Amino acid sequence: MTLSRDVCHDFQGRVDRIPVHGLGLSVDVYSPDLHSLLADLTSRQVLPMYLEVFHATSSALAAVRDQTNLPLPYHGEGLWVTQPGAGNDPLFQEEARMLASNLSLLRSAWSNHECATKHIAGYSFGTYLPPLYTTASADIVAKNINMVQAIFDQSAALPGGGSPLFLLEMPPLTFFVAGTLSIPAYFRCVTEQAACGLVLDVGHLWTVYRYSGAWRTQSLMQFVDDFLREFPVERVVEIHVAGLAVHESLVGEAGIAKSADPNLLPRWTDAHAAPIPSVLFEMLDQILRCGRLEQLRGMALEVDTKPNGLIADELAWFLERYKQVFDQPVLQGSVAGVSSSLPVHARFSTDSGVVSKTESLAEAYEAYAQIVSGRAEPVGPNWMAATACAEDLDWYRTKYLPYEILHWGGDVEAMFPETCRELAGRQIVTDSFVSYWFHRPHPVTRSYDFFDVKIDRFVEFISENASELTLLVQREATELRLAYQAANEASSQSTGVHR
């Protein structure tokens, strides 16, 4: 595929309208409470240059816009651009229009979205799953991005002209990767077809090093150099840095905290509440030296769910260390031997014929959902290619995913205490809810919210496995929904909404 000059020209025209944002924070409105966080940062005289605000209700976003003059780019959620069928999905298009409305409200220069999903082929997940890294998948992502950008152009005009730019963020790996393209090749394929910018998350890049298996054959420095040679760095508009930690579901497992193998890397996953390990700033320094970041407009620490004091400490250090980054000529031009176009000696495979032409992308994602949920084994080209790695997949299937369903985003026993006590008396263990969760697909019919999904699935689980408790579980579900709605809509003197 040749690089489209029209796409490059379109991107350049859009990114040229975006001023440098500098050093900022990527924040949640609710956790920690943004008003309280800003007050604490002001008292410490440690202030970000911008805030990238994570998905929230329109009333909450309006309150944020009213309380600060800082630039407020947006971090979207629930717009699954990796999934086929979006072009014919009224819900997807309605989500895109709602997103455009929020961007207008915030006057956001960009809208950042993970190249990931929490809903695949009718099956719901609590945290991001990366795409299948294939040519067909990249084509769909580019097509969906173009559709969303067109909606931004129609419905989210900025005061100074133009519209917010769609940014695509490379997602983290959580124990595995599947597909026939390398990750840099995948994003190159997307950016050849869509005039989007990119977000390069340094912690996510570390998880690629860890869970692609690259750590077994390369040093971290060599891996980063090779990755940057192939990745479309010239499209990077923002860089993120966030914490990494051993996931709660793995704490206490043998060999996780301290392995007998001194060369084995920790099984860290993306963890915004955790302190940022120093290795990520070493990687960031290496990235900033690559010489192809001519479109970089901002660098942000992702700090949602992190304690205010730790945020202030990390931000103060970050501001001091990188205060001159956007004055450096190193962001312009190129490093000797590194081209700003497609690398001559790209190591990645782009053999689109690897996957049978009879297997549609929808079928491939159906198989993907079955495999990661433990209902099928990781076989086939997407799992056997040199670019795939499933050696740690069972950690996801047997530890991480069950924890997500039973505890993350709402502990089932805390959500339904009376029902769960009755289940225990009938010798029905809540662990059986995990296998039930994936026994059949459920299409999404409203804006994605894992807490709502968990309520729906648990009510169904009880109705089918302990029907005599149906009225009880329905009552608890109704109480939960009312309390959740009230929490999301409640006004306050700070951000306007709590949850």
Tab-separated table of C-alpha atoms in Angstrom:
chain	number	residue	atom	x	y	z
A	1	MET	CA	0.000	0.000	0.000
A	2	THR	CA	1.416	3.385	-0.968
A	3	LEU	CA	1.201	6.322	1.381
A	4	SER	CA	-1.731	8.558	0.424
A	5	ARG	CA	-0.608	12.131	-0.200
A	6	ASP	CA	-4.194	13.293	0.314
A	7	VAL	CA	-4.313	11.682	3.768
A	8	CYS	CA	-0.978	13.238	4.744
A	9	HIS	CA	-2.089	16.656	3.509
A	10	ASP	CA	-5.400	16.366	5.377
A	11	PHE	CA	-3.644	15.395	8.605
A	12	GLN	CA	-1.131	18.210	8.283
A	13	GLY	CA	-3.861	20.793	7.768
A	14	ARG	CA	-5.681	19.554	10.859
A	15	VAL	CA	-2.702	19.261	13.205
A	16	ASP	CA	-1.349	22.676	12.153
A	17	ARG	CA	-4.402	24.225	13.849
A	18	ILE	CA	-3.541	22.653	17.211
A	19	PRO	CA	-1.354	24.809	19.454
A	20	VAL	CA	1.273	23.273	21.691
A	21	HIS	CA	-0.436	22.198	24.915
A	22	GLY	CA	2.759	21.395	26.796
A	23	LEU	CA	2.910	19.213	29.910
A	24	GLY	CA	-0.408	18.138	31.400
A	25	LEU	CA	-2.486	15.574	33.204
A	26	SER	CA	-4.972	13.067	31.845
A	27	VAL	CA	-7.673	13.031	34.520
A	28	ASP	CA	-11.027	11.608	35.533
A	29	VAL	CA	-13.708	14.024	36.699
A	30	TYR	CA	-14.706	11.781	39.584
A	31	SER	CA	-11.697	9.823	40.837
A	32	PRO	CA	-9.969	11.698	42.265
A	33	ASP	CA	-12.499	14.521	42.479
A	34	LEU	CA	-11.158	17.029	39.979
A	35	HIS	CA	-12.077	20.133	41.965
A	36	SER	CA	-10.252	18.761	45.010
A	37	LEU	CA	-7.247	17.767	42.913
A	38	LEU	CA	-6.916	21.206	41.344
A	39	ALA	CA	-7.194	22.824	44.766
A	40	ASP	CA	-4.416	20.600	46.116
A	41	LEU	CA	-2.196	21.271	43.103
A	42	THR	CA	-2.791	25.023	43.449
A	43	SER	CA	-1.807	24.897	47.124
A	44	ARG	CA	1.407	23.100	46.114
A	45	GLN	CA	1.966	25.590	43.252
A	46	VAL	CA	2.238	22.650	40.870
A	47	LEU	CA	-0.097	23.225	37.947
A	48	PRO	CA	-0.457	21.355	34.657
A	49	MET	CA	-0.561	23.236	31.363
A	50	TYR	CA	-3.619	21.279	30.200
A	51	LEU	CA	-6.085	18.650	31.367
A	52	GLU	CA	-7.149	15.780	29.139
A	53	VAL	CA	-10.551	14.878	30.577
A	54	PHE	CA	-11.839	11.319	30.542
A	55	HIS	CA	-15.376	10.489	29.383
A	56	ALA	CA	-18.073	11.876	31.702
A	57	THR	CA	-21.634	13.172	31.605
A	58	SER	CA	-22.299	16.439	29.805
A	59	SER	CA	-23.236	18.172	33.066
A	60	ALA	CA	-19.939	17.127	34.657
A	61	LEU	CA	-17.964	18.319	31.655
A	62	ALA	CA	-19.780	21.644	31.655
A	63	ALA	CA	-18.815	22.133	35.293
A	64	VAL	CA	-15.171	21.397	34.465
A	65	ARG	CA	-15.216	23.882	31.598
A	66	ASP	CA	-16.641	26.535	33.940
A	67	GLN	CA	-14.002	26.066	36.625
A	68	THR	CA	-10.790	26.261	34.599
A	69	ASN	CA	-9.315	28.172	31.689
A	70	LEU	CA	-6.856	25.397	30.884
A	71	PRO	CA	-7.091	23.665	27.497
A	72	LEU	CA	-9.334	20.599	27.837
A	73	PRO	CA	-8.772	17.926	25.218
A	74	TYR	CA	-10.905	14.815	25.676
A	75	HIS	CA	-10.334	11.100	26.277
A	76	GLY	CA	-13.330	9.280	24.827
A	77	GLU	CA	-14.807	5.938	25.810
A	78	GLY	CA	-17.348	3.524	24.363
A	79	LEU	CA	-16.719	4.286	20.695
A	80	TRP	CA	-15.284	0.949	19.581
A	81	VAL	CA	-13.563	1.846	16.298
A	82	THR	CA	-11.863	-1.561	16.144
A	83	GLN	CA	-15.125	-3.405	15.527
A	84	PRO	CA	-16.662	-4.243	12.146
A	85	GLY	CA	-20.224	-3.167	11.437
A	86	ALA	CA	-19.968	0.329	12.930
A	87	GLY	CA	-20.952	1.953	9.640
A	88	ASN	CA	-24.378	0.343	9.843
A	89	ASP	CA	-24.806	0.676	13.613
A	90	PRO	CA	-27.143	3.530	14.665
A	91	LEU	CA	-25.828	3.320	18.245
A	92	PHE	CA	-22.231	3.859	17.087
A	93	GLN	CA	-23.224	6.919	15.108
A	94	GLU	CA	-25.303	8.282	17.985
A	95	GLU	CA	-22.305	7.817	20.313
A	96	ALA	CA	-20.150	9.726	17.824
A	97	ARG	CA	-22.656	12.605	17.730
A	98	MET	CA	-22.803	12.731	21.537
A	99	LEU	CA	-19.019	12.767	21.590
A	100	ALA	CA	-18.971	15.678	19.131
A	101	SER	CA	-21.339	17.584	21.418
A	102	ASN	CA	-19.006	17.051	24.382
A	103	LEU	CA	-16.020	18.200	22.340
A	104	SER	CA	-17.855	21.406	21.444
A	105	LEU	CA	-18.710	21.973	25.088
A	106	LEU	CA	-15.083	21.582	26.188
A	107	ARG	CA	-13.665	23.289	23.080
A	108	SER	CA	-11.302	20.314	22.782
A	109	ALA	CA	-8.495	20.379	20.245
A	110	TRP	CA	-8.464	16.596	20.089
A	111	SER	CA	-10.375	13.497	21.121
A	112	ASN	CA	-8.240	10.533	22.151
A	113	HIS	CA	-9.521	6.954	21.795
A	114	GLU	CA	-7.900	3.643	22.604
A	115	CYS	CA	-7.437	1.357	19.624
A	116	ALA	CA	-9.242	-1.267	21.674
A	117	THR	CA	-12.685	-2.416	22.742
A	118	LYS	CA	-14.633	-3.733	25.708
A	119	HIS	CA	-17.288	-5.430	23.581
A	120	ILE	CA	-16.493	-8.094	20.982
A	121	ALA	CA	-19.024	-10.139	18.987
A	122	GLY	CA	-21.681	-9.646	21.660
A	123	TYR	CA	-19.390	-10.415	24.626
A	124	SER	CA	-18.596	-7.736	27.230
A	125	PHE	CA	-15.334	-7.112	29.066
A	126	GLY	CA	-14.430	-4.663	31.813
A	127	THR	CA	-11.102	-3.387	30.522
A	128	TYR	CA	-9.632	-2.827	27.087
A	129	LEU	CA	-8.867	-5.687	24.735
A	130	PRO	CA	-6.451	-4.833	21.917
A	131	PRO	CA	-7.543	-5.366	18.333
A	132	LEU	CA	-6.590	-8.287	16.154
A	133	TYR	CA	-3.432	-6.967	14.553
A	134	THR	CA	-4.273	-7.786	10.935
A	135	THR	CA	-4.565	-5.836	7.702
A	136	ALA	CA	-8.342	-6.341	7.575
A	137	SER	CA	-8.653	-5.022	11.126
A	138	ALA	CA	-6.521	-1.940	10.361
A	139	ASP	CA	-8.663	-1.212	7.306
A	140	ILE	CA	-11.838	-1.246	9.434
A	141	VAL	CA	-10.276	1.002	12.082
A	142	ALA	CA	-9.284	3.562	9.431
A	143	LYS	CA	-12.760	3.451	7.886
A	144	ASN	CA	-14.437	3.971	11.273
A	145	ILE	CA	-12.089	6.819	12.193
A	146	ASN	CA	-12.873	8.602	8.934
A	147	MET	CA	-16.581	8.289	9.669
A	148	VAL	CA	-16.166	9.733	13.185
A	149	GLN	CA	-13.900	12.543	11.983
A	150	ALA	CA	-16.562	13.514	9.445
A	151	ILE	CA	-19.087	13.785	12.288
A	152	PHE	CA	-16.630	15.993	14.211
A	153	ASP	CA	-16.282	18.192	11.133
A	154	GLN	CA	-20.059	18.555	10.862
A	155	SER	CA	-20.941	18.940	14.545
A	156	ALA	CA	-17.950	20.080	16.595
A	157	ALA	CA	-16.585	23.252	15.009
A	158	LEU	CA	-13.952	25.007	17.137
A	159	PRO	CA	-14.111	28.771	17.853
A	160	GLY	CA	-10.889	29.422	15.943
A	161	GLY	CA	-11.882	27.291	12.983
A	162	GLY	CA	-11.512	23.636	12.154
A	163	SER	CA	-12.698	20.745	14.303
A	164	PRO	CA	-11.202	18.428	16.958
A	165	LEU	CA	-8.703	15.902	15.654
A	166	PHE	CA	-9.301	12.205	16.235
A	167	LEU	CA	-6.315	10.650	18.045
A	168	LEU	CA	-5.825	6.885	18.150
A	169	GLU	CA	-3.954	5.510	21.160
A	170	MET	CA	-1.884	2.339	21.034
A	171	PRO	CA	-3.491	0.146	23.719
A	172	PRO	CA	-1.753	-1.879	26.417
A	173	LEU	CA	-1.233	-5.605	26.175
A	174	THR	CA	-2.694	-7.564	29.070
A	175	PHE	CA	-0.729	-10.841	28.886
A	176	PHE	CA	-1.148	-11.592	25.148
A	177	VAL	CA	-1.204	-10.302	21.565
A	178	ALA	CA	-2.881	-11.798	18.479
A	179	GLY	CA	-2.544	-11.047	14.787
A	180	THR	CA	-0.396	-11.340	11.672
A	181	LEU	CA	0.971	-7.774	11.645
A	182	SER	CA	3.456	-6.262	14.041
A	183	ILE	CA	1.975	-3.451	16.104
A	184	PRO	CA	3.994	-0.700	14.369
A	185	ALA	CA	2.947	-2.059	10.953
A	186	TYR	CA	-0.676	-2.021	12.054
A	187	PHE	CA	-0.610	1.647	12.997
A	188	ARG	CA	1.269	2.481	9.818
A	189	CYS	CA	-1.532	0.774	7.874
A	190	VAL	CA	-4.186	2.798	9.733
A	191	THR	CA	-2.464	6.143	9.253
A	192	GLU	CA	-2.017	5.512	5.527
A	193	GLN	CA	-5.816	5.536	5.243
A	194	ALA	CA	-7.003	7.938	7.978
A	195	ALA	CA	-5.905	11.497	8.718
A	196	CYS	CA	-5.774	10.845	12.455
A	197	GLY	CA	-3.092	11.599	14.995
A	198	LEU	CA	-1.647	9.053	17.400
A	199	VAL	CA	-1.099	8.829	21.135
A	200	LEU	CA	1.982	6.900	22.185
A	201	ASP	CA	1.607	5.627	25.748
A	202	VAL	CA	5.006	4.728	27.212
A	203	GLY	CA	3.578	2.260	29.743
A	204	HIS	CA	1.609	0.556	26.991
A	205	LEU	CA	4.838	0.287	25.009
A	206	TRP	CA	6.476	-1.451	27.977
A	207	THR	CA	3.634	-4.006	28.039
A	208	VAL	CA	4.245	-4.644	24.328
A	209	TYR	CA	7.886	-5.388	25.169
A	210	ARG	CA	6.778	-7.716	27.980
A	211	TYR	CA	3.830	-9.577	26.446
A	212	SER	CA	4.902	-9.781	22.810
A	213	GLY	CA	7.852	-11.874	23.998
A	214	ALA	CA	10.354	-9.296	22.675
A	215	TRP	CA	12.063	-9.198	26.078
A	216	ARG	CA	13.418	-12.705	25.509
A	217	THR	CA	15.534	-11.675	22.518
A	218	GLN	CA	16.140	-7.920	22.827
A	219	SER	CA	17.197	-5.392	25.386
A	220	LEU	CA	14.569	-2.792	26.173
A	221	MET	CA	16.630	-0.064	24.495
A	222	GLN	CA	17.022	-2.073	21.293
A	223	PHE	CA	13.315	-2.933	21.300
A	224	VAL	CA	12.326	0.736	21.603
A	225	ASP	CA	14.709	1.725	18.800
A	226	ASP	CA	13.339	-0.972	16.477
A	227	PHE	CA	9.741	-0.147	17.376
A	228	LEU	CA	10.198	3.563	16.659
A	229	ARG	CA	11.810	2.854	13.271
A	230	GLU	CA	8.624	1.098	12.144
A	231	PHE	CA	5.966	3.048	14.041
A	232	PRO	CA	4.532	6.224	12.382
A	233	VAL	CA	6.121	8.512	14.980
A	234	GLU	CA	5.530	11.493	12.686
A	235	ARG	CA	1.808	11.159	13.511
A	236	VAL	CA	2.250	11.263	17.303
A	237	VAL	CA	0.392	14.257	18.715
A	238	GLU	CA	0.449	13.281	22.386
A	239	ILE	CA	2.525	11.069	24.683
A	240	HIS	CA	1.117	9.473	27.837
A	241	VAL	CA	2.952	8.137	30.876
A	242	ALA	CA	1.162	6.207	33.631
A	243	GLY	CA	1.756	3.690	36.378
A	244	LEU	CA	2.339	-0.051	36.045
A	245	ALA	CA	1.728	-2.704	38.689
A	246	VAL	CA	0.992	-6.369	39.285
A	247	HIS	CA	-2.777	-6.754	38.900
A	248	GLU	CA	-4.853	-7.459	42.023
A	249	SER	CA	-5.875	-10.865	40.676
A	250	LEU	CA	-2.236	-12.005	40.592
A	251	VAL	CA	-1.090	-10.712	43.965
A	252	GLY	CA	0.105	-13.663	46.025
A	253	GLU	CA	0.598	-15.957	43.035
A	254	ALA	CA	3.873	-17.877	43.102
A	255	GLY	CA	6.579	-16.311	40.965
A	256	ILE	CA	4.720	-13.066	40.320
A	257	ALA	CA	6.203	-10.671	42.837
A	258	LYS	CA	9.660	-12.294	42.758
A	259	SER	CA	10.651	-14.895	40.199
A	260	ALA	CA	13.407	-17.441	40.584
A	261	ASP	CA	14.538	-16.350	37.111
A	262	PRO	CA	16.452	-13.070	37.538
A	263	ASN	CA	15.895	-12.257	33.854
A	264	LEU	CA	12.097	-12.579	34.020
A	265	LEU	CA	10.361	-9.217	33.852
A	266	PRO	CA	7.552	-8.484	36.327
A	267	ARG	CA	4.024	-9.228	35.108
A	268	TRP	CA	3.007	-5.594	35.265
A	269	THR	CA	-0.147	-4.321	33.619
A	270	ASP	CA	-1.486	-0.812	33.012
A	271	ALA	CA	-2.335	0.681	36.435
A	272	HIS	CA	-3.046	4.407	36.606
A	273	ALA	CA	-3.339	4.444	40.399
A	274	ALA	CA	0.177	3.047	40.826
A	275	PRO	CA	3.418	5.031	40.981
A	276	ILE	CA	5.160	5.494	37.640
A	277	PRO	CA	8.265	3.261	37.493
A	278	SER	CA	11.512	4.992	36.563
A	279	VAL	CA	12.014	2.708	33.569
A	280	LEU	CA	9.166	4.505	31.778
A	281	PHE	CA	10.946	7.847	32.003
A	282	GLU	CA	14.102	6.205	30.645
A	283	MET	CA	11.978	5.014	27.708
A	284	LEU	CA	10.439	8.478	27.333
A	285	ASP	CA	13.890	10.052	27.141
A	286	GLN	CA	14.784	7.589	24.380
A	287	ILE	CA	11.553	8.354	22.493
A	288	LEU	CA	12.182	12.105	22.681
A	289	ARG	CA	15.631	11.568	21.128
A	290	CYS	CA	14.223	9.795	18.053
A	291	GLY	CA	13.948	13.075	16.120
A	292	ARG	CA	10.617	12.480	14.366
A	293	LEU	CA	8.172	14.040	16.825
A	294	GLU	CA	7.518	17.147	14.756
A	295	GLN	CA	3.749	16.999	15.430
A	296	LEU	CA	3.954	16.498	19.209
A	297	ARG	CA	1.595	18.885	20.984
A	298	GLY	CA	1.407	17.522	24.523
A	299	MET	CA	2.738	15.057	27.084
A	300	ALA	CA	0.523	13.993	29.970
A	301	LEU	CA	0.679	11.871	33.083
A	302	GLU	CA	-2.436	9.669	33.342
A	303	VAL	CA	-3.511	9.951	36.966
A	304	ASP	CA	-7.140	8.831	37.284
A	305	THR	CA	-7.718	6.931	40.580
A	306	LYS	CA	-4.309	8.055	41.936
A	307	PRO	CA	-4.008	9.810	45.353
A	308	ASN	CA	-3.715	13.591	45.130
A	309	GLY	CA	-0.415	13.735	46.982
A	310	LEU	CA	1.255	11.264	44.647
A	311	ILE	CA	-0.130	13.127	41.621
A	312	ALA	CA	1.382	16.382	42.898
A	313	ASP	CA	4.758	14.764	43.568
A	314	GLU	CA	4.938	13.131	40.136
A	315	LEU	CA	3.694	16.230	38.314
A	316	ALA	CA	6.250	18.471	40.037
A	317	TRP	CA	9.065	16.151	38.974
A	318	PHE	CA	7.636	15.816	35.446
A	319	LEU	CA	7.336	19.587	34.977
A	320	GLU	CA	10.884	20.167	36.125
A	321	ARG	CA	12.472	17.365	34.094
A	322	TYR	CA	10.680	18.064	30.800
A	323	LYS	CA	10.060	21.817	31.025
A	324	GLN	CA	12.154	22.564	27.928
A	325	VAL	CA	10.918	19.726	25.696
A	326	PHE	CA	8.704	21.905	23.540
A	327	ASP	CA	11.512	24.415	23.022
A	328	GLN	CA	13.914	21.769	21.721
A	329	PRO	CA	14.753	21.630	18.012
A	330	VAL	CA	15.120	17.846	18.432
A	331	LEU	CA	11.348	17.612	17.873
A	332	GLN	CA	11.879	18.768	14.297
A	333	GLY	CA	13.596	17.014	11.425
A	334	SER	CA	14.985	13.507	11.524
A	335	VAL	CA	17.771	11.457	13.016
A	336	ALA	CA	20.423	10.154	10.639
A	337	GLY	CA	19.361	6.856	9.157
A	338	VAL	CA	15.699	7.288	10.130
A	339	SER	CA	13.236	8.215	7.400
A	340	SER	CA	9.942	9.974	8.111
A	341	SER	CA	8.251	7.702	5.576
A	342	LEU	CA	7.848	3.926	5.550
A	343	PRO	CA	11.119	2.273	6.678
A	344	VAL	CA	13.109	0.524	3.986
A	345	HIS	CA	14.033	-2.476	6.121
A	346	ALA	CA	10.743	-3.020	7.942
A	347	ARG	CA	10.818	-6.323	9.846
A	348	PHE	CA	7.057	-6.696	10.001
A	349	SER	CA	5.007	-9.032	7.836
A	350	THR	CA	2.202	-7.559	5.780
A	351	ASP	CA	1.072	-10.794	4.183
A	352	SER	CA	-2.672	-10.249	4.041
A	353	GLY	CA	-3.046	-13.696	2.475
A	354	VAL	CA	-2.079	-15.409	5.725
A	355	VAL	CA	-5.692	-15.360	6.921
A	356	SER	CA	-8.143	-17.333	4.795
A	357	LYS	CA	-10.252	-15.096	2.597
A	358	THR	CA	-13.287	-17.104	3.650
A	359	GLU	CA	-12.872	-15.904	7.229
A	360	SER	CA	-14.443	-12.498	7.654
A	361	LEU	CA	-13.210	-10.047	10.242
A	362	ALA	CA	-16.458	-10.511	12.176
A	363	GLU	CA	-15.804	-14.259	12.318
A	364	ALA	CA	-12.225	-13.618	13.388
A	365	TYR	CA	-13.410	-11.437	16.273
A	366	GLU	CA	-15.974	-14.059	17.273
A	367	ALA	CA	-13.136	-16.582	17.529
A	368	TYR	CA	-11.013	-14.008	19.406
A	369	ALA	CA	-13.732	-13.530	22.037
A	370	GLN	CA	-14.109	-17.292	22.460
A	371	ILE	CA	-10.360	-17.779	22.878
A	372	VAL	CA	-9.683	-15.003	25.371
A	373	SER	CA	-12.689	-16.060	27.487
A	374	GLY	CA	-11.361	-19.628	27.704
A	375	ARG	CA	-14.030	-21.264	25.567
A	376	ALA	CA	-11.640	-22.145	22.745
A	377	GLU	CA	-7.922	-22.719	22.356
A	378	PRO	CA	-5.502	-20.229	20.727
A	379	VAL	CA	-5.029	-21.852	17.334
A	380	GLY	CA	-4.954	-20.484	13.808
A	381	PRO	CA	-2.844	-17.841	12.033
A	382	ASN	CA	-3.721	-14.992	14.395
A	383	TRP	CA	-2.294	-16.968	17.318
A	384	MET	CA	0.524	-18.856	15.602
A	385	ALA	CA	2.157	-16.020	13.627
A	386	ALA	CA	5.552	-14.702	14.676
A	387	THR	CA	3.845	-11.421	15.600
A	388	ALA	CA	1.501	-13.161	18.075
A	389	CYS	CA	2.277	-14.293	21.621
A	390	ALA	CA	-0.027	-16.366	23.842
A	391	GLU	CA	2.435	-17.734	26.395
A	392	ASP	CA	0.826	-15.736	29.220
A	393	LEU	CA	-2.758	-15.937	27.918
A	394	ASP	CA	-3.855	-18.268	30.720
A	395	TRP	CA	-3.069	-15.585	33.306
A	396	TYR	CA	-5.706	-13.474	31.581
A	397	ARG	CA	-8.246	-16.282	31.195
A	398	THR	CA	-7.937	-17.866	34.657
A	399	LYS	CA	-7.075	-14.893	36.890
A	400	TYR	CA	-7.560	-11.459	35.356
A	401	LEU	CA	-10.877	-12.009	33.559
A	402	PRO	CA	-12.683	-13.779	36.453
A	403	TYR	CA	-11.552	-11.004	38.793
A	404	GLU	CA	-12.883	-8.439	36.347
A	405	ILE	CA	-16.342	-10.059	36.268
A	406	LEU	CA	-16.633	-10.751	39.993
A	407	HIS	CA	-14.882	-7.730	41.498
A	408	TRP	CA	-13.730	-4.984	39.087
A	409	GLY	CA	-16.092	-2.053	38.569
A	410	GLY	CA	-18.415	-3.388	41.262
A	411	ASP	CA	-17.978	-6.391	43.562
A	412	VAL	CA	-20.863	-8.790	42.899
A	413	GLU	CA	-21.272	-9.793	46.557
A	414	ALA	CA	-21.318	-6.138	47.617
A	415	MET	CA	-23.757	-5.227	44.837
A	416	PHE	CA	-26.191	-8.070	45.627
A	417	PRO	CA	-25.585	-8.943	49.306
A	418	GLU	CA	-28.966	-10.527	50.042
A	419	THR	CA	-29.067	-12.543	46.849
A	420	CYS	CA	-25.503	-13.796	47.347
A	421	ARG	CA	-26.304	-14.900	50.919
A	422	GLU	CA	-29.234	-16.876	49.576
A	423	LEU	CA	-27.016	-18.415	46.902
A	424	ALA	CA	-24.508	-19.516	49.518
A	425	GLY	CA	-27.280	-21.209	51.437
A	426	ARG	CA	-28.136	-23.171	48.296
A	427	GLN	CA	-24.492	-24.123	47.680
A	428	ILE	CA	-24.412	-22.054	44.473
A	429	VAL	CA	-21.035	-20.321	44.253
A	430	THR	CA	-20.767	-16.920	42.638
A	431	ASP	CA	-17.733	-18.191	40.700
A	432	SER	CA	-20.173	-19.991	38.399
A	433	PHE	CA	-21.281	-16.522	37.261
A	434	VAL	CA	-17.994	-16.262	35.328
A	435	SER	CA	-18.744	-19.196	33.040
A	436	TYR	CA	-22.365	-18.060	32.694
A	437	TRP	CA	-21.201	-14.604	31.571
A	438	PHE	CA	-19.927	-15.985	28.272
A	439	HIS	CA	-22.574	-18.646	27.613
A	440	ARG	CA	-24.220	-16.518	24.915
A	441	PRO	CA	-23.660	-13.143	23.218
A	442	HIS	CA	-25.642	-10.027	24.124
A	443	PRO	CA	-25.771	-7.129	21.649
A	444	VAL	CA	-25.174	-3.639	22.987
A	445	THR	CA	-28.362	-1.568	22.944
A	446	ARG	CA	-27.247	1.529	24.888
A	447	SER	CA	-24.099	3.438	25.821
A	448	TYR	CA	-21.559	0.973	27.177
A	449	ASP	CA	-21.247	0.865	30.951
A	450	PHE	CA	-19.692	-2.220	32.534
A	451	PHE	CA	-21.528	-1.645	35.812
A	452	ASP	CA	-24.875	-1.690	33.989
A	453	VAL	CA	-23.821	-4.775	32.039
A	454	LYS	CA	-22.873	-6.546	35.255
A	455	ILE	CA	-26.300	-5.809	36.769
A	456	ASP	CA	-28.091	-7.138	33.677
A	457	ARG	CA	-26.027	-10.329	33.487
A	458	PHE	CA	-26.373	-11.131	37.195
A	459	VAL	CA	-30.152	-10.753	37.095
A	460	GLU	CA	-30.239	-13.149	34.135
A	461	PHE	CA	-27.898	-15.556	35.932
A	462	ILE	CA	-30.142	-15.721	38.987
A	463	SER	CA	-33.331	-15.995	36.933
A	464	GLU	CA	-31.946	-19.026	35.098
A	465	ASN	CA	-30.091	-20.749	37.959
A	466	ALA	CA	-32.116	-19.866	41.075
A	467	SER	CA	-35.479	-18.696	39.764
A	468	GLU	CA	-36.998	-18.579	43.243
A	469	LEU	CA	-34.656	-15.614	43.932
A	470	THR	CA	-35.759	-13.628	40.870
A	471	LEU	CA	-37.864	-11.099	42.765
A	472	LEU	CA	-35.080	-10.554	45.297
A	473	VAL	CA	-32.381	-9.978	42.693
A	474	GLN	CA	-34.661	-7.701	40.676
A	475	ARG	CA	-35.300	-5.578	43.761
A	476	GLU	CA	-31.585	-5.267	44.497
A	477	ALA	CA	-30.912	-4.478	40.836
A	478	THR	CA	-33.514	-1.699	40.837
A	479	GLU	CA	-31.986	-0.202	43.980
A	480	LEU	CA	-28.536	-0.338	42.416
A	481	ARG	CA	-29.645	1.356	39.207
A	482	LEU	CA	-31.427	4.144	41.071
A	483	ALA	CA	-28.440	4.752	43.346
A	484	TYR	CA	-26.031	4.713	40.394
A	485	GLN	CA	-28.183	7.145	38.424
A	486	ALA	CA	-28.479	9.467	41.404
A	487	ALA	CA	-24.710	9.376	41.973
A	488	ASN	CA	-24.009	10.204	38.330
A	489	GLU	CA	-26.495	13.069	38.239
A	490	ALA	CA	-26.002	14.564	41.694
A	491	SER	CA	-24.831	18.162	41.728
A	492	SER	CA	-22.052	19.306	44.013
A	493	GLN	CA	-20.156	22.489	44.731
A	494	SER	CA	-17.090	21.035	43.032
A	495	THR	CA	-17.269	19.364	39.652
A	496	GLY	CA	-21.059	19.250	39.527
A	497	VAL	CA	-21.252	15.448	39.516
A	498	HIS	CA	-19.996	12.589	41.631
A	499	ARG	CA	-20.165	8.861	41.056
